[in-house]
PDB file of C-alpha atoms and ligand atoms in Angstrom:
ATOM      1  CA  UNK J   1     113.006  78.868  52.378  1.00 39.00           C
ATOM      2  CA  UNK J   2     110.472  77.358  49.134  1.00 40.00           C
ATOM      3  CA  UNK J   3     106.767  76.636  49.441  1.00 39.00           C
ATOM      4  CA  UNK J   4     104.907  74.751  47.493  1.00 40.00           C
ATOM      5  CA  UNK J   5     101.818  77.143  46.069  1.00 37.00           C
ATOM      6  CA  UNK J   6      98.474  74.892  44.499  1.00 36.00           C
ATOM      7  CA  UNK J   7      98.017  76.812  41.687  1.00 35.00           C
ATOM      8  CA  UNK J   8      94.739  75.250  41.407  1.00 34.00           C
ATOM      9  CA  UNK J   9      93.537  76.981  44.649  1.00 33.00           C
ATOM     10  CA  UNK J  10      94.956  80.981  43.615  1.00 30.00           C
ATOM     11  CA  UNK J  11      92.415  83.113  42.451  1.00 30.00           C
ATOM     12  CA  UNK J  12      93.068  84.709  39.634  1.00 31.00           C
ATOM     13  CA  UNK J  13      94.378  87.711  40.141  1.00 32.00           C
ATOM     14  CA  UNK J  14      96.567  89.479  43.166  1.00 31.00           C
ATOM     15  CA  UNK J  15      96.755  93.636  42.825  1.00 30.00           C
ATOM     16  CA  UNK J  16      99.613  92.891  45.018  1.00 33.00           C
ATOM     17  CA  UNK J  17     101.572  90.599  46.448  1.00 31.00           C
ATOM     18  CA  UNK J  18     104.464  91.281  48.655  1.00 35.00           C
ATOM     19  CA  UNK J  19     106.421  88.572  51.003  1.00 36.00           C
ATOM     20  CA  UNK J  20     107.324  89.241  54.773  1.00 37.00           C
ATOM     21  CA  UNK J  21     108.936  85.713  55.913  1.00 33.00           C
ATOM     22  CA  UNK J  22     109.905  82.687  54.216  1.00 38.00           C
ATOM     23  CA  UNK J  23     105.921  81.384  53.505  1.00 36.00           C
ATOM     24  CA  UNK J  24     104.171  82.780  50.820  1.00 40.00           C
ATOM     25  CA  UNK J  25     101.467  84.889  52.205  1.00 31.00           C
ATOM     26  CA  UNK J  26     100.491  85.748  47.937  1.00 31.00           C
ATOM     27  CA  UNK J  27      96.487  85.540  47.601  1.00 34.00           C
ATOM     28  CA  UNK J  28      97.543  85.307  44.363  1.00 52.00           C
ATOM     29  CA  UNK J  29     100.317  83.735  41.821  1.00 74.00           C
ATOM     30  CA  UNK J  30     100.182  84.712  38.407  1.00 82.00           C
ATOM     31  CA  UNK J  31     102.388  81.455  38.479  1.00 89.00           C
ATOM     32  CA  UNK J  32      98.703  79.679  37.280  1.00 90.00           C
ATOM     33  CA  UNK J  33      98.473  82.134  34.319  1.00 91.00           C
ATOM     34  CA  UNK J  34     102.329  80.906  33.140  1.00 95.00           C
ATOM     35  CA  UNK J  35     101.214  77.213  33.764  1.00 95.00           C
ATOM     36  CA  UNK J  36      97.854  76.731  33.950  1.00 92.00           C
ATOM     37  CA  UNK J  37      95.929  75.896  37.066  1.00 87.00           C
ATOM     38  CA  UNK J  38      96.920  71.907  37.399  1.00 83.00           C
ATOM     39  CA  UNK J  39     100.865  73.400  38.356  1.00 80.00           C
ATOM     40  CA  UNK J  40     102.537  73.304  41.422  1.00 83.00           C
ATOM     41  CA  UNK J  41     105.315  75.154  41.625  1.00 87.00           C
ATOM     42  CA  UNK J  42     107.581  75.620  44.798  1.00 88.00           C
ATOM     43  CA  UNK J  43     108.272  79.300  45.229  1.00 86.00           C
ATOM     44  CA  UNK J  44     110.626  81.407  47.008  1.00 90.00           C
ATOM     45  CA  UNK J  45     108.602  84.275  48.667  1.00 90.00           C
ATOM     46  CA  UNK J  46     107.283  86.523  46.142  1.00 90.00           C
ATOM     47  CA  UNK J  47     109.062  89.989  46.266  1.00 94.00           C
ATOM     48  CA  UNK J  48     107.481  92.611  44.130  1.00 95.00           C
ATOM     49  CA  UNK J  49     110.919  91.845  41.258  1.00 96.00           C
ATOM     50  CA  UNK J  50     109.547  88.147  40.944  1.00 95.00           C
ATOM     51  CA  UNK J  51     106.176  88.917  41.510  1.00 95.00           C
ATOM     52  CA  UNK J  52     106.098  92.581  38.575  1.00 96.00           C
ATOM     53  CA  UNK J  53     108.960  89.273  36.446  1.00 97.00           C
ATOM     54  CA  UNK J  54     106.250  87.037  36.699  1.00 96.00           C
ATOM     55  CA  UNK J  55     103.050  89.017  35.428  1.00 96.00           C
ATOM     56  CA  UNK J  56     105.113  90.354  32.244  1.00 98.00           C
ATOM     57  CA  UNK J  57     103.046  90.686  29.110  1.00 97.00           C
ATOM     58  CA  UNK J  58     103.724  91.947  25.862  1.00 98.00           C
ATOM     59  CA  UNK J  59     101.798  94.479  24.810  1.00 98.00           C
ATOM     60  CA  UNK J  60     101.041  95.175  21.407  1.00 97.00           C
ATOM     61  CA  UNK J  61      97.473  98.665  22.003  1.00 98.00           C
ATOM     62  CA  UNK J  62      99.196 101.435  23.628  1.00 98.00           C
ATOM     63  CA  UNK J  63      97.464 105.666  24.080  1.00 97.00           C
ATOM     64  CA  UNK J  64      99.422 108.120  22.436  1.00 94.00           C
ATOM     65  CA  UNK J  65     100.007 109.958  25.667  1.00 97.00           C
ATOM     66  CA  UNK J  66     103.969 110.838  25.939  1.00 97.00           C
ATOM     67  CA  UNK J  67     106.381 109.627  28.701  1.00 98.00           C
ATOM     68  CA  UNK J  68     107.383 111.720  31.830  1.00 98.00           C
ATOM     69  CA  UNK J  69     110.424 112.821  31.065  1.00 98.00           C
ATOM     70  CA  UNK J  70     112.093 110.873  33.881  1.00 98.00           C
ATOM     71  CA  UNK J  71     111.530 107.352  32.821  1.00 98.00           C
ATOM     72  CA  UNK J  72     113.549 107.562  29.735  1.00 99.00           C
ATOM     73  CA  UNK J  73     117.156 107.695  32.026  1.00 98.00           C
ATOM     74  CA  UNK J  74     115.074 105.786  34.413  1.00 99.00           C
ATOM     75  CA  UNK J  75     115.736 102.839  31.543  1.00 99.00           C
ATOM     76  CA  UNK J  76     118.684 103.868  30.419  1.00 99.00           C
ATOM     77  CA  UNK J  77     120.138 103.687  33.976  1.00 99.00           C
ATOM     78  CA  UNK J  78     118.152  99.857  34.525  1.00 99.00           C
ATOM     79  CA  UNK J  79     119.764  99.167  31.703  1.00 99.00           C
ATOM     80  CA  UNK J  80     123.098 100.238  32.522  1.00 99.00           C
ATOM     81  CA  UNK J  81     122.824  98.316  35.961  1.00 99.00           C
ATOM     82  CA  UNK J  82     122.781  95.289  33.646  1.00 98.00           C
ATOM     83  CA  UNK J  83     125.565  92.305  34.022  1.00 98.00           C
ATOM     84  CA  UNK J  84     127.775  93.300  31.224  1.00 98.00           C
ATOM     85  CA  UNK J  85     130.851  90.773  30.081  1.00 98.00           C
ATOM     86  CA  UNK J  86     134.210  92.044  31.337  1.00 98.00           C
ATOM     87  CA  UNK J  87     132.084  95.202  32.128  1.00 98.00           C
ATOM     88  CA  UNK J  88     133.769  96.084  28.009  1.00 98.00           C
ATOM     89  CA  UNK J  89     129.979  97.320  27.647  1.00 98.00           C
ATOM     90  CA  UNK J  90     129.526  96.501  24.220  1.00 98.00           C
ATOM     91  CA  UNK J  91     126.402  98.611  23.793  1.00 98.00           C
ATOM     92  CA  UNK J  92     124.360 100.994  22.844  1.00 99.00           C
ATOM     93  CA  UNK J  93     120.853 102.293  22.298  1.00 99.00           C
ATOM     94  CA  UNK J  94     119.218 104.602  20.311  1.00 99.00           C
ATOM     95  CA  UNK J  95     116.201 106.583  21.806  1.00 99.00           C
ATOM     96  CA  UNK J  96     113.463 107.475  18.872  1.00 98.00           C
ATOM     97  CA  UNK J  97     110.281 110.132  19.528  1.00 98.00           C
ATOM     98  CA  UNK J  98     110.846 111.512  16.183  1.00 98.00           C
ATOM     99  CA  UNK J  99     107.360 110.358  14.393  1.00 98.00           C
ATOM    100  CA  UNK J 100     108.365 110.310  11.354  1.00 98.00           C
ATOM    101  CA  UNK J 101     111.368 107.778  12.018  1.00 98.00           C
ATOM    102  CA  UNK J 102     109.202 105.916  13.949  1.00 98.00           C
ATOM    103  CA  UNK J 103     106.874 105.662  11.072  1.00 98.00           C
ATOM    104  CA  UNK J 104     109.535 104.295   8.844  1.00 98.00           C
ATOM    105  CA  UNK J 105     111.344 102.374  10.920  1.00 98.00           C
ATOM    106  CA  UNK J 106     107.625 100.595  11.507  1.00 98.00           C
ATOM    107  CA  UNK J 107     107.465  99.812   8.085  1.00 97.00           C
ATOM    108  CA  UNK J 108     110.832  98.056   7.750  1.00 97.00           C
ATOM    109  CA  UNK J 109     109.540  95.904  10.714  1.00 96.00           C
ATOM    110  CA  UNK J 110     106.662  94.788   8.511  1.00 95.00           C
ATOM    111  CA  UNK J 111     104.419  97.723   9.671  1.00 97.00           C
ATOM    112  CA  UNK J 112     103.717  97.112  13.140  1.00 97.00           C
ATOM    113  CA  UNK J 113     101.478  99.480  14.283  1.00 97.00           C
ATOM    114  CA  UNK J 114     102.384  99.866  17.822  1.00 98.00           C
ATOM    115  CA  UNK J 115     106.075 101.166  16.329  1.00 98.00           C
ATOM    116  CA  UNK J 116     103.833 104.411  15.537  1.00 97.00           C
ATOM    117  CA  UNK J 117     101.541 104.315  18.239  1.00 97.00           C
ATOM    118  CA  UNK J 118     103.655 104.192  21.554  1.00 98.00           C
ATOM    119  CA  UNK J 119     105.727 107.722  22.391  1.00 98.00           C
ATOM    120  CA  UNK J 120     108.658 105.851  22.755  1.00 98.00           C
ATOM    121  CA  UNK J 121     111.283 102.918  20.150  1.00 98.00           C
ATOM    122  CA  UNK J 122     114.034 101.915  22.228  1.00 99.00           C
ATOM    123  CA  UNK J 123     116.156 100.384  19.487  1.00 99.00           C
ATOM    124  CA  UNK J 124     119.346  98.718  21.518  1.00 98.00           C
ATOM    125  CA  UNK J 125     122.729  97.870  19.529  1.00 98.00           C
ATOM    126  CA  UNK J 126     125.251  95.904  19.777  1.00 98.00           C
ATOM    127  CA  UNK J 127     128.506  98.371  19.348  1.00 98.00           C
ATOM    128  CA  UNK J 128     131.926  97.427  18.769  1.00 98.00           C
ATOM    129  CA  UNK J 129     132.666 100.972  17.484  1.00 98.00           C
ATOM    130  CA  UNK J 130     133.795 102.744  20.648  1.00 98.00           C
ATOM    131  CA  UNK J 131     136.019 100.204  21.568  1.00 98.00           C
ATOM    132  CA  UNK J 132     137.934 100.152  18.319  1.00 98.00           C
ATOM    133  CA  UNK J 133     137.913 104.330  18.700  1.00 98.00           C
ATOM    134  CA  UNK J 134     139.560 103.858  21.845  1.00 98.00           C
ATOM    135  CA  UNK J 135     141.561 101.254  20.597  1.00 98.00           C
ATOM    136  CA  UNK J 136     142.426 103.445  17.373  1.00 98.00           C
ATOM    137  CA  UNK J 137     143.252 106.510  20.029  1.00 98.00           C
ATOM    138  CA  UNK J 138     145.944 104.409  21.533  1.00 98.00           C
ATOM    139  CA  UNK J 139     147.208 103.485  18.428  1.00 98.00           C
ATOM    140  CA  UNK J 140     146.272  99.755  18.359  1.00 98.00           C
ATOM    141  CA  UNK J 141     143.502  97.818  16.064  1.00 97.00           C
ATOM    142  CA  UNK J 142     141.320  95.347  18.010  1.00 98.00           C
ATOM    143  CA  UNK J 143     141.608  92.649  16.177  1.00 97.00           C
ATOM    144  CA  UNK J 144     139.956  90.552  18.107  1.00 97.00           C
ATOM    145  CA  UNK J 145     136.447  92.497  17.803  1.00 98.00           C
ATOM    146  CA  UNK J 146     136.285  90.913  14.035  1.00 98.00           C
ATOM    147  CA  UNK J 147     135.755  87.915  15.960  1.00 97.00           C
ATOM    148  CA  UNK J 148     132.515  85.874  16.373  1.00 97.00           C
ATOM    149  CA  UNK J 149     133.260  85.424  20.373  1.00 98.00           C
ATOM    150  CA  UNK J 150     132.088  89.771  20.450  1.00 98.00           C
ATOM    151  CA  UNK J 151     129.800  89.617  18.238  1.00 98.00           C
ATOM    152  CA  UNK J 152     128.211  87.353  20.240  1.00 98.00           C
ATOM    153  CA  UNK J 153     128.984  89.523  23.267  1.00 98.00           C
ATOM    154  CA  UNK J 154     127.659  92.496  22.044  1.00 98.00           C
ATOM    155  CA  UNK J 155     124.292  90.697  21.417  1.00 98.00           C
ATOM    156  CA  UNK J 156     123.904  89.316  24.658  1.00 98.00           C
ATOM    157  CA  UNK J 157     125.168  92.515  26.464  1.00 98.00           C
ATOM    158  CA  UNK J 158     122.795  94.206  24.554  1.00 98.00           C
ATOM    159  CA  UNK J 159     119.665  91.864  24.916  1.00 98.00           C
ATOM    160  CA  UNK J 160     120.694  91.960  29.031  1.00 99.00           C
ATOM    161  CA  UNK J 161     120.160  95.518  28.817  1.00 99.00           C
ATOM    162  CA  UNK J 162     117.167  95.610  26.948  1.00 99.00           C
ATOM    163  CA  UNK J 163     115.149  93.031  29.583  1.00 99.00           C
ATOM    164  CA  UNK J 164     116.478  95.126  32.086  1.00 99.00           C
ATOM    165  CA  UNK J 165     115.091  98.407  30.544  1.00 99.00           C
ATOM    166  CA  UNK J 166     111.751  95.644  30.425  1.00 99.00           C
ATOM    167  CA  UNK J 167     111.320  95.336  34.114  1.00 98.00           C
ATOM    168  CA  UNK J 168     112.018  98.838  35.191  1.00 98.00           C
ATOM    169  CA  UNK J 169     109.415  99.720  32.564  1.00 98.00           C
ATOM    170  CA  UNK J 170     106.580  97.350  33.802  1.00 98.00           C
ATOM    171  CA  UNK J 171     107.595  98.328  36.887  1.00 98.00           C
ATOM    172  CA  UNK J 172     106.590 101.543  36.647  1.00 98.00           C
ATOM    173  CA  UNK J 173     103.329  99.674  34.969  1.00 98.00           C
ATOM    174  CA  UNK J 174     104.205 101.060  31.469  1.00 98.00           C
ATOM    175  CA  UNK J 175     103.696  98.318  28.412  1.00 98.00           C
ATOM    176  CA  UNK J 176     106.529  97.031  25.884  1.00 98.00           C
ATOM    177  CA  UNK J 177     107.039  94.533  22.884  1.00 98.00           C
ATOM    178  CA  UNK J 178     110.299  93.860  21.521  1.00 98.00           C
ATOM    179  CA  UNK J 179     111.088  94.607  18.240  1.00 98.00           C
ATOM    180  CA  UNK J 180     112.474  91.691  16.722  1.00 96.00           C
ATOM    181  CA  UNK J 181     111.800  92.611  13.008  1.00 95.00           C
ATOM    182  CA  UNK J 182     113.982  95.571  12.806  1.00 95.00           C
ATOM    183  CA  UNK J 183     116.841  92.822  11.783  1.00 93.00           C
ATOM    184  CA  UNK J 184     114.504  92.647   8.474  1.00 89.00           C
ATOM    185  CA  UNK J 185     116.813  95.621   6.799  1.00 93.00           C
ATOM    186  CA  UNK J 186     119.588  95.891   9.434  1.00 95.00           C
ATOM    187  CA  UNK J 187     121.556  98.432   6.868  1.00 95.00           C
ATOM    188  CA  UNK J 188     118.444 100.319   6.199  1.00 97.00           C
ATOM    189  CA  UNK J 189     117.795 100.733  10.240  1.00 98.00           C
ATOM    190  CA  UNK J 190     121.723 101.500  10.824  1.00 98.00           C
ATOM    191  CA  UNK J 191     121.182 104.697   7.939  1.00 98.00           C
ATOM    192  CA  UNK J 192     117.746 105.626   9.419  1.00 98.00           C
ATOM    193  CA  UNK J 193     119.148 105.573  13.018  1.00 98.00           C
ATOM    194  CA  UNK J 194     122.853 106.790  11.842  1.00 98.00           C
ATOM    195  CA  UNK J 195     124.782 104.370  13.211  1.00 98.00           C
ATOM    196  CA  UNK J 196     128.508 104.147  13.054  1.00 98.00           C
ATOM    197  CA  UNK J 197     130.535 101.082  11.276  1.00 98.00           C
ATOM    198  CA  UNK J 198     130.834  98.190  14.365  1.00 98.00           C
ATOM    199  CA  UNK J 199     127.554  98.611  15.567  1.00 98.00           C
ATOM    200  CA  UNK J 200     123.798  96.957  14.413  1.00 98.00           C
ATOM    201  CA  UNK J 201     120.752  97.100  15.600  1.00 98.00           C
ATOM    202  CA  UNK J 202     119.760  94.163  17.899  1.00 98.00           C
ATOM    203  CA  UNK J 203     116.319  94.648  19.007  1.00 98.00           C
ATOM    204  CA  UNK J 204     113.575  97.752  19.033  1.00 98.00           C
ATOM    205  CA  UNK J 205     111.776  97.765  21.955  1.00 99.00           C
ATOM    206  CA  UNK J 206     108.190  99.954  22.142  1.00 98.00           C
ATOM    207  CA  UNK J 207     107.579 101.900  25.691  1.00 99.00           C
ATOM    208  CA  UNK J 208     104.534 103.093  26.132  1.00 98.00           C
ATOM    209  CA  UNK J 209     101.259 103.364  28.199  1.00 98.00           C
ATOM    210  CA  UNK J 210      98.929 100.278  27.623  1.00 98.00           C
ATOM    211  CA  UNK J 211      95.354 101.137  25.931  1.00 98.00           C
ATOM    212  CA  UNK J 212      93.391 100.000  29.051  1.00 96.00           C
ATOM    213  CA  UNK J 213      91.088  97.610  25.912  1.00 96.00           C
ATOM    214  CA  UNK J 214      94.272  95.992  24.719  1.00 94.00           C
ATOM    215  CA  UNK J 215      93.474  92.892  26.838  1.00 89.00           C
ATOM    216  CA  UNK J 216      96.982  90.980  27.071  1.00 94.00           C
ATOM    217  CA  UNK J 217      97.433  88.422  28.757  1.00 92.00           C
ATOM    218  CA  UNK J 218     100.133  86.441  30.369  1.00 94.00           C
ATOM    219  CA  UNK J 219     101.202  83.689  27.815  1.00 95.00           C
ATOM    220  CA  UNK J 220     101.682  80.193  29.101  1.00 96.00           C
ATOM    221  CA  UNK J 221     105.142  78.952  29.301  1.00 97.00           C
ATOM    222  CA  UNK J 222     106.253  74.853  28.986  1.00 97.00           C
ATOM    223  CA  UNK J 223     106.270  73.529  32.134  1.00 96.00           C
ATOM    224  CA  UNK J 224     109.444  73.691  33.784  1.00 96.00           C
ATOM    225  CA  UNK J 225     110.053  69.897  33.615  1.00 95.00           C
ATOM    226  CA  UNK J 226     110.484  70.762  29.674  1.00 96.00           C
ATOM    227  CA  UNK J 227     113.266  72.719  30.239  1.00 97.00           C
ATOM    228  CA  UNK J 228     114.842  72.767  33.627  1.00 96.00           C
ATOM    229  CA  UNK J 229     117.292  69.479  33.103  1.00 97.00           C
ATOM    230  CA  UNK J 230     119.094  68.364  35.917  1.00 97.00           C
ATOM    231  CA  UNK J 231     123.396  68.100  36.009  1.00 98.00           C
ATOM    232  CA  UNK J 232     123.157  66.856  32.492  1.00 98.00           C
ATOM    233  CA  UNK J 233     120.536  67.425  29.502  1.00 98.00           C
ATOM    234  CA  UNK J 234     117.728  65.173  28.375  1.00 96.00           C
ATOM    235  CA  UNK J 235     115.948  65.725  25.665  1.00 96.00           C
ATOM    236  CA  UNK J 236     113.935  62.549  25.131  1.00 95.00           C
ATOM    237  CA  UNK J 237     112.490  63.458  28.744  1.00 95.00           C
ATOM    238  CA  UNK J 238     110.758  66.832  27.330  1.00 95.00           C
ATOM    239  CA  UNK J 239     108.315  65.234  25.301  1.00 95.00           C
ATOM    240  CA  UNK J 240     105.013  64.478  27.202  1.00 95.00           C
ATOM    241  CA  UNK J 241     105.567  67.942  28.917  1.00 96.00           C
ATOM    242  CA  UNK J 242     105.452  69.252  25.677  1.00 96.00           C
ATOM    243  CA  UNK J 243     102.505  67.501  25.065  1.00 95.00           C
ATOM    244  CA  UNK J 244     101.017  69.110  28.475  1.00 95.00           C
ATOM    245  CA  UNK J 245     101.556  72.445  26.710  1.00 97.00           C
ATOM    246  CA  UNK J 246      99.756  72.112  23.309  1.00 96.00           C
ATOM    247  CA  UNK J 247      96.920  71.775  25.219  1.00 94.00           C
ATOM    248  CA  UNK J 248      97.498  74.955  27.318  1.00 95.00           C
ATOM    249  CA  UNK J 249      98.408  76.922  24.666  1.00 95.00           C
ATOM    250  CA  UNK J 250      95.710  76.098  22.282  1.00 94.00           C
ATOM    251  CA  UNK J 251      93.518  78.265  23.599  1.00 91.00           C
ATOM    252  CA  UNK J 252      95.064  80.982  23.872  1.00 90.00           C
ATOM    253  CA  UNK J 253      96.112  81.256  20.733  1.00 91.00           C
ATOM    254  CA  UNK J 254      92.350  80.936  19.251  1.00 91.00           C
ATOM    255  CA  UNK J 255      91.551  83.611  21.489  1.00 88.00           C
ATOM    256  CA  UNK J 256      94.049  85.285  19.172  1.00 85.00           C
ATOM    257  CA  UNK J 257      93.294  84.280  15.551  1.00 88.00           C
ATOM    258  CA  UNK J 258      96.653  82.346  15.134  1.00 87.00           C
ATOM    259  CA  UNK J 259      97.239  78.704  14.374  1.00 83.00           C
ATOM    260  CA  UNK J 260      96.248  76.493  17.936  1.00 85.00           C
ATOM    261  CA  UNK J 261      99.486  74.257  17.999  1.00 93.00           C
ATOM    262  CA  UNK J 262     102.500  75.589  19.538  1.00 96.00           C
ATOM    263  CA  UNK J 263     104.398  72.876  17.840  1.00 95.00           C
ATOM    264  CA  UNK J 264     103.350  73.614  14.629  1.00 94.00           C
ATOM    265  CA  UNK J 265     104.699  77.112  14.875  1.00 92.00           C
ATOM    266  CA  UNK J 266     107.500  75.695  16.129  1.00 93.00           C
ATOM    267  CA  UNK J 267     107.928  73.906  12.144  1.00 92.00           C
ATOM    268  CA  UNK J 268     106.642  76.601  10.044  1.00 89.00           C
ATOM    269  CA  UNK J 269     108.728  79.340  11.252  1.00 88.00           C
ATOM    270  CA  UNK J 270     111.970  77.847  11.244  1.00 89.00           C
ATOM    271  CA  UNK J 271     111.599  75.391   7.991  1.00 89.00           C
ATOM    272  CA  UNK J 272     112.793  77.817   5.429  1.00 83.00           C
ATOM    273  CA  UNK J 273     115.457  80.506   6.263  1.00 76.00           C
ATOM    274  CA  UNK J 274     112.771  82.919   5.935  1.00 67.00           C
ATOM    275  CA  UNK J 275     114.457  85.508   3.435  1.00 53.00           C
ATOM    276  CA  UNK J 276     111.038  88.078   3.993  1.00 58.00           C
ATOM    277  CA  UNK J 277     113.036  87.956   7.326  1.00 59.00           C
ATOM    278  CA  UNK J 278     116.338  88.541   6.060  1.00 59.00           C
ATOM    279  CA  UNK J 279     117.373  85.754   7.644  1.00 66.00           C
ATOM    280  CA  UNK J 280     119.298  84.643   4.685  1.00 74.00           C
ATOM    281  CA  UNK J 281     120.842  88.143   4.327  1.00 85.00           C
ATOM    282  CA  UNK J 282     121.951  88.376   8.481  1.00 89.00           C
ATOM    283  CA  UNK J 283     125.649  87.544   8.136  1.00 91.00           C
ATOM    284  CA  UNK J 284     126.140  89.028   5.137  1.00 93.00           C
ATOM    285  CA  UNK J 285     124.732  92.648   6.307  1.00 94.00           C
ATOM    286  CA  UNK J 286     126.931  92.009   9.835  1.00 96.00           C
ATOM    287  CA  UNK J 287     130.003  91.779   7.316  1.00 96.00           C
ATOM    288  CA  UNK J 288     128.798  94.764   5.470  1.00 96.00           C
ATOM    289  CA  UNK J 289     128.294  97.098   9.112  1.00 97.00           C
ATOM    290  CA  UNK J 290     132.036  96.016  10.285  1.00 97.00           C
ATOM    291  CA  UNK J 291     131.177  92.930  11.979  1.00 97.00           C
ATOM    292  CA  UNK J 292     133.201  90.059   9.950  1.00 96.00           C
ATOM    293  CA  UNK J 293     132.048  87.750  13.076  1.00 96.00           C
ATOM    294  CA  UNK J 294     134.527  85.372  12.158  1.00 96.00           C
TER     295      UNK J 294
HETATM  296  C1  FMN D   1     113.993  89.162  20.288  1.00 74.53           C
HETATM  297  C2  FMN D   1     112.697  89.496  20.497  1.00 74.53           C
HETATM  298  C3  FMN D   1     111.568  89.819  19.580  1.00 74.53           C
HETATM  299  C4  FMN D   1     110.634  90.186  19.166  1.00 74.53           C
HETATM  300  N1  FMN D   1     110.145  90.647  18.153  1.00 74.53           N
HETATM  301  C5  FMN D   1     109.044  90.787  18.523  1.00 74.53           C
HETATM  302  C6  FMN D   1     107.936  91.704  16.775  1.00 74.53           C
HETATM  303  O1  FMN D   1     108.963  91.787  15.730  1.00 74.53           O
HETATM  304  N2  FMN D   1     106.748  91.891  16.533  1.00 74.53           N
HETATM  305  C7  FMN D   1     106.168  91.507  18.262  1.00 74.53           C
HETATM  306  O2  FMN D   1     104.832  91.816  18.191  1.00 74.53           O
HETATM  307  N3  FMN D   1     106.692  90.771  19.299  1.00 74.53           N
HETATM  308  C8  FMN D   1     107.744  90.856  19.228  1.00 74.53           C
HETATM  309  N4  FMN D   1     108.102  90.240  19.982  1.00 74.53           N
HETATM  310  C9  FMN D   1     107.344  89.885  21.322  1.00 74.53           C
HETATM  311  C10 FMN D   1     107.427  87.873  21.705  1.00 74.53           C
HETATM  312  O3  FMN D   1     106.325  87.648  19.881  1.00 74.53           O
HETATM  313  C11 FMN D   1     106.814  87.747  22.929  1.00 74.53           C
HETATM  314  O4  FMN D   1     107.617  88.025  23.736  1.00 74.53           O
HETATM  315  C12 FMN D   1     106.164  86.274  22.905  1.00 74.53           C
HETATM  316  O5  FMN D   1     105.188  85.725  21.738  1.00 74.53           O
HETATM  317  C13 FMN D   1     105.956  85.789  24.242  1.00 74.53           C
HETATM  318  O6  FMN D   1     104.874  86.972  24.947  1.00 74.53           O
HETATM  319  P1  FMN D   1     104.779  87.400  25.936  1.00 74.53           P
HETATM  320  O7  FMN D   1     105.912  88.092  25.869  1.00 74.53           O
HETATM  321  O8  FMN D   1     103.194  88.138  26.397  1.00 74.53           O
HETATM  322  O9  FMN D   1     104.820  86.584  27.404  1.00 74.53           O
HETATM  323  C14 FMN D   1     109.900  89.656  20.368  1.00 74.53           C
HETATM  324  C15 FMN D   1     110.627  88.810  21.193  1.00 74.53           C
HETATM  325  C16 FMN D   1     112.047  88.492  21.756  1.00 74.53           C
HETATM  326  C17 FMN D   1     112.084  88.189  22.724  1.00 74.53           C
END
């Protein structure tokens, strides 16, 4: 069922890849971009779904062209097809197309231009309000929704839904970029979207037609040996692979004009709580939104 693809031997890109047998008949693999040309990865037949997922890249330059009207319901159907814990469906999504509202949300997200540029911003919401309203209708206060587990479930549900929408959008040739920066200002975002108590924005997702001049590339990831453990976890075994990743990602970051060391970026991002990002404030903000997360 699997075969080892020699990444170094593969051409750089394949327009489309389909697998009709148990061996990879592809002439190219996006894995060379994901892991660098020197690694061999045992690969199942490269289905359209796998190929599309492996080719993912975040898009930050968009045309202003509107989306076809079938796109939104298609993305929501994909999102709703994601697994959801106990079928509780603890999430909702707010579709924002209004220019003035996108402008204000872009400002709340630190002035990210792609929020303004692209025609659609989907805001994925952890939603305990619907369940509580059902409880109220039954004359029962849903105390369980006050606990951290419910908050975690709602965040996981919302993230799984959002990622299904990403996969669907990319399969339609559209681009996406998550907007985690909406967590800088949870209360203002909630006010902008009219979110009721018991809900909070988890992440935004810009959707649009990629500007062909954008030139996004597949961003390399850590070698599998750094993230994949067999039976039990081993931290120490990872370091040579993290070192190898430094060499792989450095040219990528250099071209983007960013600090070249991934390890340095990890340290710089997390050395302080990042109050400017609302991190220190998030626990309080969640409680204020009606997610006390006890
Ligand atoms: C939860 C989450 C929040 C993110 N927030 C932002 C953001 O606010 N702005 C942005 O430009 N990219 C954002 N991103 C995109 C990441 O920077 C991007 O996925 C990462 O650098 C890897 O690049 P790739 O998606 O092209 O592989 C976010 C991604 C995730 C998963």
